């Protein structure tokens, strides 16, 4: 069946793509130091991440519209080639301002993994969507495991600039798999005129969808509150083999994500809304624990456990959002979601950088826990309502 062929080709593609994305990310503070940044390293690290996602937030809804109009597969290929091009340029920078500009360009062209999720969600039978997204998230997580581990070795032996070129090559390979291994069915709705404000009115009018959007935004914001601070936190806790330990701790969450995602997808007798709620609660608990630890070993264990809770939120949230959207509108719904989560990734690093500079690195973990609690309250408020509400493309609304 074509949906299974799409799933396995895209699973390998997102695996390679996420390796590419995470080869250099954990070592951005070190690269900034090499480029001459001596002061406010936490803030500059946060700014590099935030500017990338700010430009992505601007473009994500537009790419979502293009995906419904011209196909998710085309957006997948566009994104892969565009990001590869930006990585080549990043390998040539000579100062941090050039890197900042290219991080912005990267955001404008980004969207490979969201496009893969949209393609799977729109071309998979409804009763198999949970399974398919669980498998896809597993391979995304496996890429998150391999990337930092490989990145630590590549950066150590070859330098971070050559590693950017390797990232570009992996993305080109992932794009080739998507180009030759996938097909997309065309929905009648994709041929209709798309009016942004009408679509937004329909999307904003669905309370359930807004709550699930809020949860995914809080997840992204909380994760990125920690991301730019984590390498600095690790360096505070240890002075031995810092690069290796940084890569390992960034990778360990991917192991639990890879294990947890398919397990969550198989829990068909449990409401995805219940899974989402308890996942958010456990995310808050493990975030607090990470902020309290003063051992790299314990930090690694807590990151591993956090990955299971993250998997629960990620898989259940995406399935619930898919269930809330009709097939012809899923590109626009996920485009809106990607834009909003990108804003979370904009403000998260800035918040994490501010908290880290002002109150110490541990405070960034506690700040992320507050966000998970807020999302949990939002899900609790709608716990008695059904999630099976479709959004339709009602022109003239």
GROMACS .gro file of C-alpha atoms in nm:
model
  397
    1UNK     CA    1   0.000   0.000   0.000
    2UNK     CA    2   0.121   0.348  -0.089
    3UNK     CA    3   0.072   0.495   0.260
    4UNK     CA    4   0.310   0.233   0.401
    5UNK     CA    5   0.567   0.306   0.130
    6UNK     CA    6   0.537   0.676   0.210
    7UNK     CA    7   0.577   0.602   0.581
    8UNK     CA    8   0.897   0.399   0.551
    9UNK     CA    9   1.067   0.622   0.294
   10UNK     CA   10   0.980   0.931   0.495
   11UNK     CA   11   1.086   0.764   0.820
   12UNK     CA   12   1.435   0.713   0.678
   13UNK     CA   13   1.431   1.065   0.533
   14UNK     CA   14   1.341   1.233   0.864
   15UNK     CA   15   1.598   1.015   1.040
   16UNK     CA   16   1.872   1.151   0.814
   17UNK     CA   17   1.730   1.503   0.829
   18UNK     CA   18   1.720   1.510   1.208
   19UNK     CA   19   2.077   1.383   1.224
   20UNK     CA   20   2.163   1.678   1.003
   21UNK     CA   21   1.973   1.925   1.223
   22UNK     CA   22   2.133   1.802   1.547
   23UNK     CA   23   2.493   1.752   1.433
   24UNK     CA   24   2.585   2.111   1.513
   25UNK     CA   25   2.306   2.245   1.736
   26UNK     CA   26   2.449   2.132   2.074
   27UNK     CA   27   2.780   2.298   1.989
   28UNK     CA   28   2.648   2.639   1.887
   29UNK     CA   29   2.785   2.810   2.205
   30UNK     CA   30   3.129   2.665   2.128
   31UNK     CA   31   3.107   2.786   1.767
   32UNK     CA   32   3.012   3.134   1.887
   33UNK     CA   33   3.320   3.138   2.109
   34UNK     CA   34   3.533   3.041   1.808
   35UNK     CA   35   3.377   3.330   1.614
   36UNK     CA   36   3.482   3.577   1.884
   37UNK     CA   37   3.184   3.600   2.121
   38UNK     CA   38   3.333   3.646   2.468
   39UNK     CA   39   3.045   3.806   2.661
   40UNK     CA   40   2.673   3.728   2.700
   41UNK     CA   41   2.722   3.381   2.552
   42UNK     CA   42   2.388   3.256   2.689
   43UNK     CA   43   2.199   3.543   2.528
   44UNK     CA   44   2.378   3.504   2.192
   45UNK     CA   45   2.312   3.129   2.196
   46UNK     CA   46   1.946   3.199   2.260
   47UNK     CA   47   1.936   3.465   1.989
   48UNK     CA   48   2.071   3.223   1.728
   49UNK     CA   49   1.788   2.981   1.799
   50UNK     CA   50   1.521   3.250   1.838
   51UNK     CA   51   1.596   3.433   1.512
   52UNK     CA   52   1.586   3.103   1.325
   53UNK     CA   53   1.240   3.025   1.456
   54UNK     CA   54   1.115   3.383   1.421
   55UNK     CA   55   1.167   3.370   1.045
   56UNK     CA   56   1.021   3.020   1.040
   57UNK     CA   57   0.713   3.142   1.229
   58UNK     CA   58   0.657   3.405   0.961
   59UNK     CA   59   0.679   3.155   0.676
   60UNK     CA   60   0.521   2.841   0.829
   61UNK     CA   61   0.155   2.941   0.768
   62UNK     CA   62   0.244   3.043   0.412
   63UNK     CA   63   0.415   2.709   0.348
   64UNK     CA   64   0.106   2.539   0.495
   65UNK     CA   65  -0.115   2.715   0.239
   66UNK     CA   66   0.127   2.622  -0.039
   67UNK     CA   67   0.120   2.262   0.087
   68UNK     CA   68  -0.258   2.241   0.047
   69UNK     CA   69  -0.245   2.419  -0.288
   70UNK     CA   70   0.064   2.262  -0.447
   71UNK     CA   71   0.123   1.947  -0.241
   72UNK     CA   72   0.299   1.850   0.082
   73UNK     CA   73   0.558   1.652  -0.113
   74UNK     CA   74   0.667   1.960  -0.307
   75UNK     CA   75   0.707   2.153   0.019
   76UNK     CA   76   0.914   1.868   0.159
   77UNK     CA   77   1.157   1.879  -0.134
   78UNK     CA   78   1.175   2.260  -0.131
   79UNK     CA   79   1.257   2.262   0.237
   80UNK     CA   80   1.525   1.994   0.218
   81UNK     CA   81   1.718   2.166  -0.061
   82UNK     CA   82   1.676   2.509   0.098
   83UNK     CA   83   1.808   2.405   0.437
   84UNK     CA   84   2.101   2.222   0.277
   85UNK     CA   85   2.194   2.543   0.094
   86UNK     CA   86   2.184   2.743   0.419
   87UNK     CA   87   2.410   2.489   0.594
   88UNK     CA   88   2.671   2.519   0.320
   89UNK     CA   89   2.676   2.896   0.375
   90UNK     CA   90   2.699   2.854   0.754
   91UNK     CA   91   3.016   2.653   0.706
   92UNK     CA   92   3.173   2.959   0.542
   93UNK     CA   93   3.095   3.229   0.803
   94UNK     CA   94   3.372   3.432   0.968
   95UNK     CA   95   3.175   3.617   1.240
   96UNK     CA   96   2.866   3.574   1.455
   97UNK     CA   97   2.663   3.839   1.269
   98UNK     CA   98   2.691   3.641   0.945
   99UNK     CA   99   2.585   3.331   1.135
  100UNK     CA  100   2.282   3.515   1.274
  101UNK     CA  101   2.171   3.621   0.925
  102UNK     CA  102   2.206   3.266   0.795
  103UNK     CA  103   2.013   3.127   1.090
  104UNK     CA  104   1.734   3.357   0.976
  105UNK     CA  105   1.763   3.232   0.617
  106UNK     CA  106   1.752   2.876   0.747
  107UNK     CA  107   1.423   2.954   0.921
  108UNK     CA  108   1.270   3.105   0.608
  109UNK     CA  109   1.344   2.787   0.413
  110UNK     CA  110   1.275   2.535   0.691
  111UNK     CA  111   0.992   2.288   0.741
  112UNK     CA  112   1.121   1.945   0.633
  113UNK     CA  113   0.994   1.742   0.928
  114UNK     CA  114   0.661   1.932   0.961
  115UNK     CA  115   0.605   1.872   0.587
  116UNK     CA  116   0.673   1.500   0.639
  117UNK     CA  117   0.420   1.492   0.924
  118UNK     CA  118   0.163   1.670   0.705
  119UNK     CA  119   0.224   1.429   0.417
  120UNK     CA  120   0.177   1.126   0.643
  121UNK     CA  121  -0.128   1.273   0.820
  122UNK     CA  122  -0.298   1.353   0.488
  123UNK     CA  123  -0.219   1.027   0.307
  124UNK     CA  124  -0.278   0.767   0.579
  125UNK     CA  125  -0.611   0.600   0.665
  126UNK     CA  126  -0.766   0.763   0.973
  127UNK     CA  127  -0.749   0.446   1.185
  128UNK     CA  128  -0.374   0.412   1.112
  129UNK     CA  129  -0.272   0.775   1.176
  130UNK     CA  130  -0.170   0.712   1.539
  131UNK     CA  131   0.047   0.416   1.435
  132UNK     CA  132   0.202   0.607   1.142
  133UNK     CA  133   0.284   0.918   1.345
  134UNK     CA  134   0.428   0.700   1.621
  135UNK     CA  135   0.664   0.531   1.374
  136UNK     CA  136   0.760   0.865   1.219
  137UNK     CA  137   0.832   1.015   1.562
  138UNK     CA  138   1.046   0.713   1.644
  139UNK     CA  139   1.273   0.779   1.346
  140UNK     CA  140   1.279   1.151   1.425
  141UNK     CA  141   1.394   1.058   1.775
  142UNK     CA  142   1.655   0.814   1.642
  143UNK     CA  143   1.796   1.100   1.437
  144UNK     CA  144   1.808   1.308   1.754
  145UNK     CA  145   2.012   1.031   1.916
  146UNK     CA  146   2.261   0.988   1.635
  147UNK     CA  147   2.305   1.357   1.556
  148UNK     CA  148   2.466   1.481   1.879
  149UNK     CA  149   2.677   1.164   1.916
  150UNK     CA  150   2.811   1.194   1.561
  151UNK     CA  151   2.834   1.569   1.598
  152UNK     CA  152   3.052   1.541   1.908
  153UNK     CA  153   3.304   1.325   1.721
  154UNK     CA  154   3.290   1.524   1.397
  155UNK     CA  155   3.329   1.859   1.574
  156UNK     CA  156   3.618   1.722   1.780
  157UNK     CA  157   3.813   1.578   1.485
  158UNK     CA  158   3.713   1.800   1.192
  159UNK     CA  159   3.573   2.121   1.338
  160UNK     CA  160   3.221   2.258   1.334
  161UNK     CA  161   3.247   2.430   0.994
  162UNK     CA  162   3.318   2.106   0.807
  163UNK     CA  163   3.034   1.948   1.006
  164UNK     CA  164   2.795   2.201   0.848
  165UNK     CA  165   2.893   2.068   0.503
  166UNK     CA  166   2.825   1.711   0.619
  167UNK     CA  167   2.483   1.826   0.743
  168UNK     CA  168   2.406   1.966   0.399
  169UNK     CA  169   2.499   1.636   0.235
  170UNK     CA  170   2.271   1.437   0.466
  171UNK     CA  171   1.981   1.669   0.387
  172UNK     CA  172   2.034   1.625   0.015
  173UNK     CA  173   2.021   1.247   0.065
  174UNK     CA  174   1.700   1.277   0.271
  175UNK     CA  175   1.543   1.495   0.001
  176UNK     CA  176   1.634   1.240  -0.266
  177UNK     CA  177   1.452   0.968  -0.071
  178UNK     CA  178   1.142   1.187  -0.044
  179UNK     CA  179   1.159   1.273  -0.414
  180UNK     CA  180   1.178   0.915  -0.544
  181UNK     CA  181   1.007   0.720  -0.266
  182UNK     CA  182   0.680   0.901  -0.199
  183UNK     CA  183   0.355   0.981  -0.374
  184UNK     CA  184   0.072   1.209  -0.268
  185UNK     CA  185  -0.298   1.181  -0.337
  186UNK     CA  186  -0.475   1.501  -0.439
  187UNK     CA  187  -0.783   1.610  -0.248
  188UNK     CA  188  -1.064   1.805  -0.410
  189UNK     CA  189  -1.023   2.070  -0.142
  190UNK     CA  190  -0.669   2.146  -0.256
  191UNK     CA  191  -0.809   2.273  -0.586
  192UNK     CA  192  -1.043   2.524  -0.422
  193UNK     CA  193  -0.964   2.888  -0.359
  194UNK     CA  194  -0.787   2.934  -0.028
  195UNK     CA  195  -0.878   3.244   0.175
  196UNK     CA  196  -0.650   3.290   0.475
  197UNK     CA  197  -0.885   3.487   0.698
  198UNK     CA  198  -1.172   3.245   0.645
  199UNK     CA  199  -0.947   2.954   0.732
  200UNK     CA  200  -0.822   3.130   1.046
  201UNK     CA  201  -1.180   3.205   1.152
  202UNK     CA  202  -1.271   2.838   1.124
  203UNK     CA  203  -0.955   2.723   1.305
  204UNK     CA  204  -0.987   2.978   1.586
  205UNK     CA  205  -1.352   2.885   1.632
  206UNK     CA  206  -1.267   2.532   1.748
  207UNK     CA  207  -1.197   2.535   2.121
  208UNK     CA  208  -1.051   2.185   2.128
  209UNK     CA  209  -0.807   2.265   1.852
  210UNK     CA  210  -0.698   2.583   2.030
  211UNK     CA  211  -0.628   2.388   2.350
  212UNK     CA  212  -0.420   2.131   2.161
  213UNK     CA  213  -0.238   2.411   1.982
  214UNK     CA  214  -0.166   2.571   2.320
  215UNK     CA  215  -0.025   2.244   2.454
  216UNK     CA  216   0.208   2.199   2.156
  217UNK     CA  217   0.323   2.561   2.180
  218UNK     CA  218   0.396   2.520   2.552
  219UNK     CA  219   0.587   2.198   2.478
  220UNK     CA  220   0.801   2.371   2.218
  221UNK     CA  221   0.855   2.681   2.431
  222UNK     CA  222   0.953   2.476   2.735
  223UNK     CA  223   1.194   2.255   2.539
  224UNK     CA  224   1.364   2.554   2.379
  225UNK     CA  225   1.384   2.738   2.709
  226UNK     CA  226   1.624   2.463   2.810
  227UNK     CA  227   1.804   2.383   2.482
  228UNK     CA  228   2.052   2.676   2.459
  229UNK     CA  229   2.121   2.658   2.833
  230UNK     CA  230   2.180   2.283   2.853
  231UNK     CA  231   2.539   2.288   2.713
  232UNK     CA  232   2.628   2.565   2.958
  233UNK     CA  233   2.466   2.374   3.245
  234UNK     CA  234   2.664   2.061   3.157
  235UNK     CA  235   2.987   2.262   3.147
  236UNK     CA  236   2.907   2.391   3.498
  237UNK     CA  237   2.861   2.038   3.629
  238UNK     CA  238   3.173   1.881   3.475
  239UNK     CA  239   3.507   1.978   3.324
  240UNK     CA  240   3.602   1.634   3.184
  241UNK     CA  241   3.509   1.530   2.826
  242UNK     CA  242   3.258   1.813   2.805
  243UNK     CA  243   3.194   1.775   2.428
  244UNK     CA  244   3.127   1.403   2.459
  245UNK     CA  245   2.899   1.443   2.760
  246UNK     CA  246   2.711   1.727   2.593
  247UNK     CA  247   2.646   1.511   2.288
  248UNK     CA  248   2.547   1.216   2.506
  249UNK     CA  249   2.298   1.411   2.717
  250UNK     CA  250   2.143   1.571   2.410
  251UNK     CA  251   2.115   1.222   2.258
  252UNK     CA  252   1.974   1.034   2.555
  253UNK     CA  253   1.634   1.201   2.528
  254UNK     CA  254   1.614   1.070   2.172
  255UNK     CA  255   1.651   0.713   2.299
  256UNK     CA  256   1.345   0.742   2.522
  257UNK     CA  257   1.155   0.926   2.248
  258UNK     CA  258   1.235   0.642   2.007
  259UNK     CA  259   1.120   0.380   2.258
  260UNK     CA  260   0.819   0.574   2.381
  261UNK     CA  261   0.665   0.701   2.057
  262UNK     CA  262   0.555   0.363   1.912
  263UNK     CA  263   0.442   0.246   2.257
  264UNK     CA  264   0.221   0.553   2.295
  265UNK     CA  265   0.081   0.501   1.945
  266UNK     CA  266  -0.028   0.146   2.038
  267UNK     CA  267  -0.234   0.258   2.339
  268UNK     CA  268  -0.557   0.257   2.140
  269UNK     CA  269  -0.771   0.169   2.441
  270UNK     CA  270  -0.659   0.482   2.624
  271UNK     CA  271  -0.788   0.823   2.522
  272UNK     CA  272  -0.520   1.035   2.355
  273UNK     CA  273  -0.652   1.325   2.562
  274UNK     CA  274  -0.571   1.134   2.883
  275UNK     CA  275  -0.225   1.049   2.748
  276UNK     CA  276  -0.169   1.417   2.670
  277UNK     CA  277  -0.270   1.527   3.021
  278UNK     CA  278  -0.050   1.278   3.206
  279UNK     CA  279   0.237   1.341   2.964
  280UNK     CA  280   0.229   1.712   3.049
  281UNK     CA  281   0.225   1.638   3.423
  282UNK     CA  282   0.530   1.412   3.396
  283UNK     CA  283   0.710   1.668   3.178
  284UNK     CA  284   0.667   1.920   3.459
  285UNK     CA  285   0.793   1.675   3.723
  286UNK     CA  286   1.107   1.579   3.530
  287UNK     CA  287   1.180   1.942   3.437
  288UNK     CA  288   1.183   2.036   3.806
  289UNK     CA  289   1.409   1.738   3.880
  290UNK     CA  290   1.658   1.845   3.611
  291UNK     CA  291   1.684   2.190   3.764
  292UNK     CA  292   1.757   2.049   4.110
  293UNK     CA  293   2.033   1.803   4.014
  294UNK     CA  294   2.404   1.876   4.053
  295UNK     CA  295   2.530   1.557   3.886
  296UNK     CA  296   2.580   1.503   3.513
  297UNK     CA  297   2.484   1.137   3.558
  298UNK     CA  298   2.154   1.222   3.727
  299UNK     CA  299   2.090   1.491   3.467
  300UNK     CA  300   2.128   1.228   3.194
  301UNK     CA  301   1.887   0.991   3.372
  302UNK     CA  302   1.631   1.268   3.417
  303UNK     CA  303   1.661   1.371   3.051
  304UNK     CA  304   1.602   1.008   2.955
  305UNK     CA  305   1.282   0.989   3.163
  306UNK     CA  306   1.171   1.327   3.034
  307UNK     CA  307   1.188   1.185   2.681
  308UNK     CA  308   0.907   0.936   2.755
  309UNK     CA  309   0.680   1.216   2.877
  310UNK     CA  310   0.778   1.424   2.574
  311UNK     CA  311   0.682   1.133   2.346
  312UNK     CA  312   0.340   1.109   2.512
  313UNK     CA  313   0.268   1.478   2.455
  314UNK     CA  314   0.408   1.488   2.102
  315UNK     CA  315   0.231   1.181   1.963
  316UNK     CA  316  -0.103   1.238   2.136
  317UNK     CA  317  -0.103   1.608   2.049
  318UNK     CA  318  -0.040   1.547   1.679
  319UNK     CA  319  -0.305   1.273   1.661
  320UNK     CA  320  -0.566   1.490   1.836
  321UNK     CA  321  -0.494   1.781   1.602
  322UNK     CA  322  -0.518   1.551   1.299
  323UNK     CA  323  -0.855   1.424   1.424
  324UNK     CA  324  -0.977   1.783   1.453
  325UNK     CA  325  -0.902   1.864   1.088
  326UNK     CA  326  -1.055   1.744   0.763
  327UNK     CA  327  -0.816   1.603   0.503
  328UNK     CA  328  -0.834   1.905   0.271
  329UNK     CA  329  -0.744   2.147   0.554
  330UNK     CA  330  -0.469   1.956   0.731
  331UNK     CA  331  -0.191   2.143   0.553
  332UNK     CA  332  -0.326   2.478   0.670
  333UNK     CA  333  -0.398   2.350   1.021
  334UNK     CA  334  -0.046   2.213   1.059
  335UNK     CA  335   0.093   2.526   0.894
  336UNK     CA  336  -0.078   2.737   1.159
  337UNK     CA  337   0.046   2.498   1.428
  338UNK     CA  338   0.402   2.513   1.297
  339UNK     CA  339   0.392   2.893   1.294
  340UNK     CA  340   0.271   2.904   1.654
  341UNK     CA  341   0.518   2.643   1.779
  342UNK     CA  342   0.793   2.833   1.600
  343UNK     CA  343   0.700   3.139   1.805
  344UNK     CA  344   0.742   2.920   2.111
  345UNK     CA  345   1.088   2.833   1.986
  346UNK     CA  346   1.155   3.207   1.939
  347UNK     CA  347   1.064   3.313   2.291
  348UNK     CA  348   1.182   2.996   2.466
  349UNK     CA  349   1.556   3.048   2.408
  350UNK     CA  350   1.527   3.419   2.492
  351UNK     CA  351   1.347   3.332   2.815
  352UNK     CA  352   1.598   3.058   2.890
  353UNK     CA  353   1.889   3.292   2.821
  354UNK     CA  354   1.739   3.563   3.044
  355UNK     CA  355   1.666   3.322   3.330
  356UNK     CA  356   2.009   3.164   3.297
  357UNK     CA  357   2.191   3.499   3.306
  358UNK     CA  358   1.976   3.647   3.583
  359UNK     CA  359   1.902   3.357   3.818
  360UNK     CA  360   2.135   3.076   3.713
  361UNK     CA  361   2.098   2.792   3.465
  362UNK     CA  362   1.877   2.581   3.694
  363UNK     CA  363   1.601   2.843   3.676
  364UNK     CA  364   1.549   2.771   3.305
  365UNK     CA  365   1.434   2.418   3.390
  366UNK     CA  366   1.194   2.547   3.654
  367UNK     CA  367   1.052   2.800   3.408
  368UNK     CA  368   0.982   2.521   3.160
  369UNK     CA  369   0.798   2.324   3.430
  370UNK     CA  370   0.557   2.615   3.479
  371UNK     CA  371   0.466   2.601   3.108
  372UNK     CA  372   0.386   2.230   3.127
  373UNK     CA  373   0.161   2.294   3.428
  374UNK     CA  374  -0.028   2.566   3.239
  375UNK     CA  375  -0.080   2.331   2.943
  376UNK     CA  376  -0.199   2.058   3.178
  377UNK     CA  377  -0.463   2.290   3.325
  378UNK     CA  378  -0.583   2.372   2.973
  379UNK     CA  379  -0.631   2.002   2.889
  380UNK     CA  380  -0.802   1.943   3.224
  381UNK     CA  381  -1.053   2.217   3.140
  382UNK     CA  382  -1.178   2.026   2.831
  383UNK     CA  383  -1.145   1.672   2.964
  384UNK     CA  384  -1.518   1.593   2.926
  385UNK     CA  385  -1.542   1.701   2.566
  386UNK     CA  386  -1.486   1.469   2.268
  387UNK     CA  387  -1.183   1.524   2.046
  388UNK     CA  388  -1.350   1.392   1.733
  389UNK     CA  389  -1.457   1.727   1.583
  390UNK     CA  390  -1.371   1.795   1.221
  391UNK     CA  391  -1.286   2.131   1.073
  392UNK     CA  392  -1.424   2.173   0.724
  393UNK     CA  393  -1.325   2.411   0.452
  394UNK     CA  394  -1.640   2.624   0.456
  395UNK     CA  395  -1.599   2.900   0.204
  396UNK     CA  396  -1.813   3.200   0.276
  397UNK     CA  397  -1.787   3.157   0.656
   0.00000   0.00000   0.00000
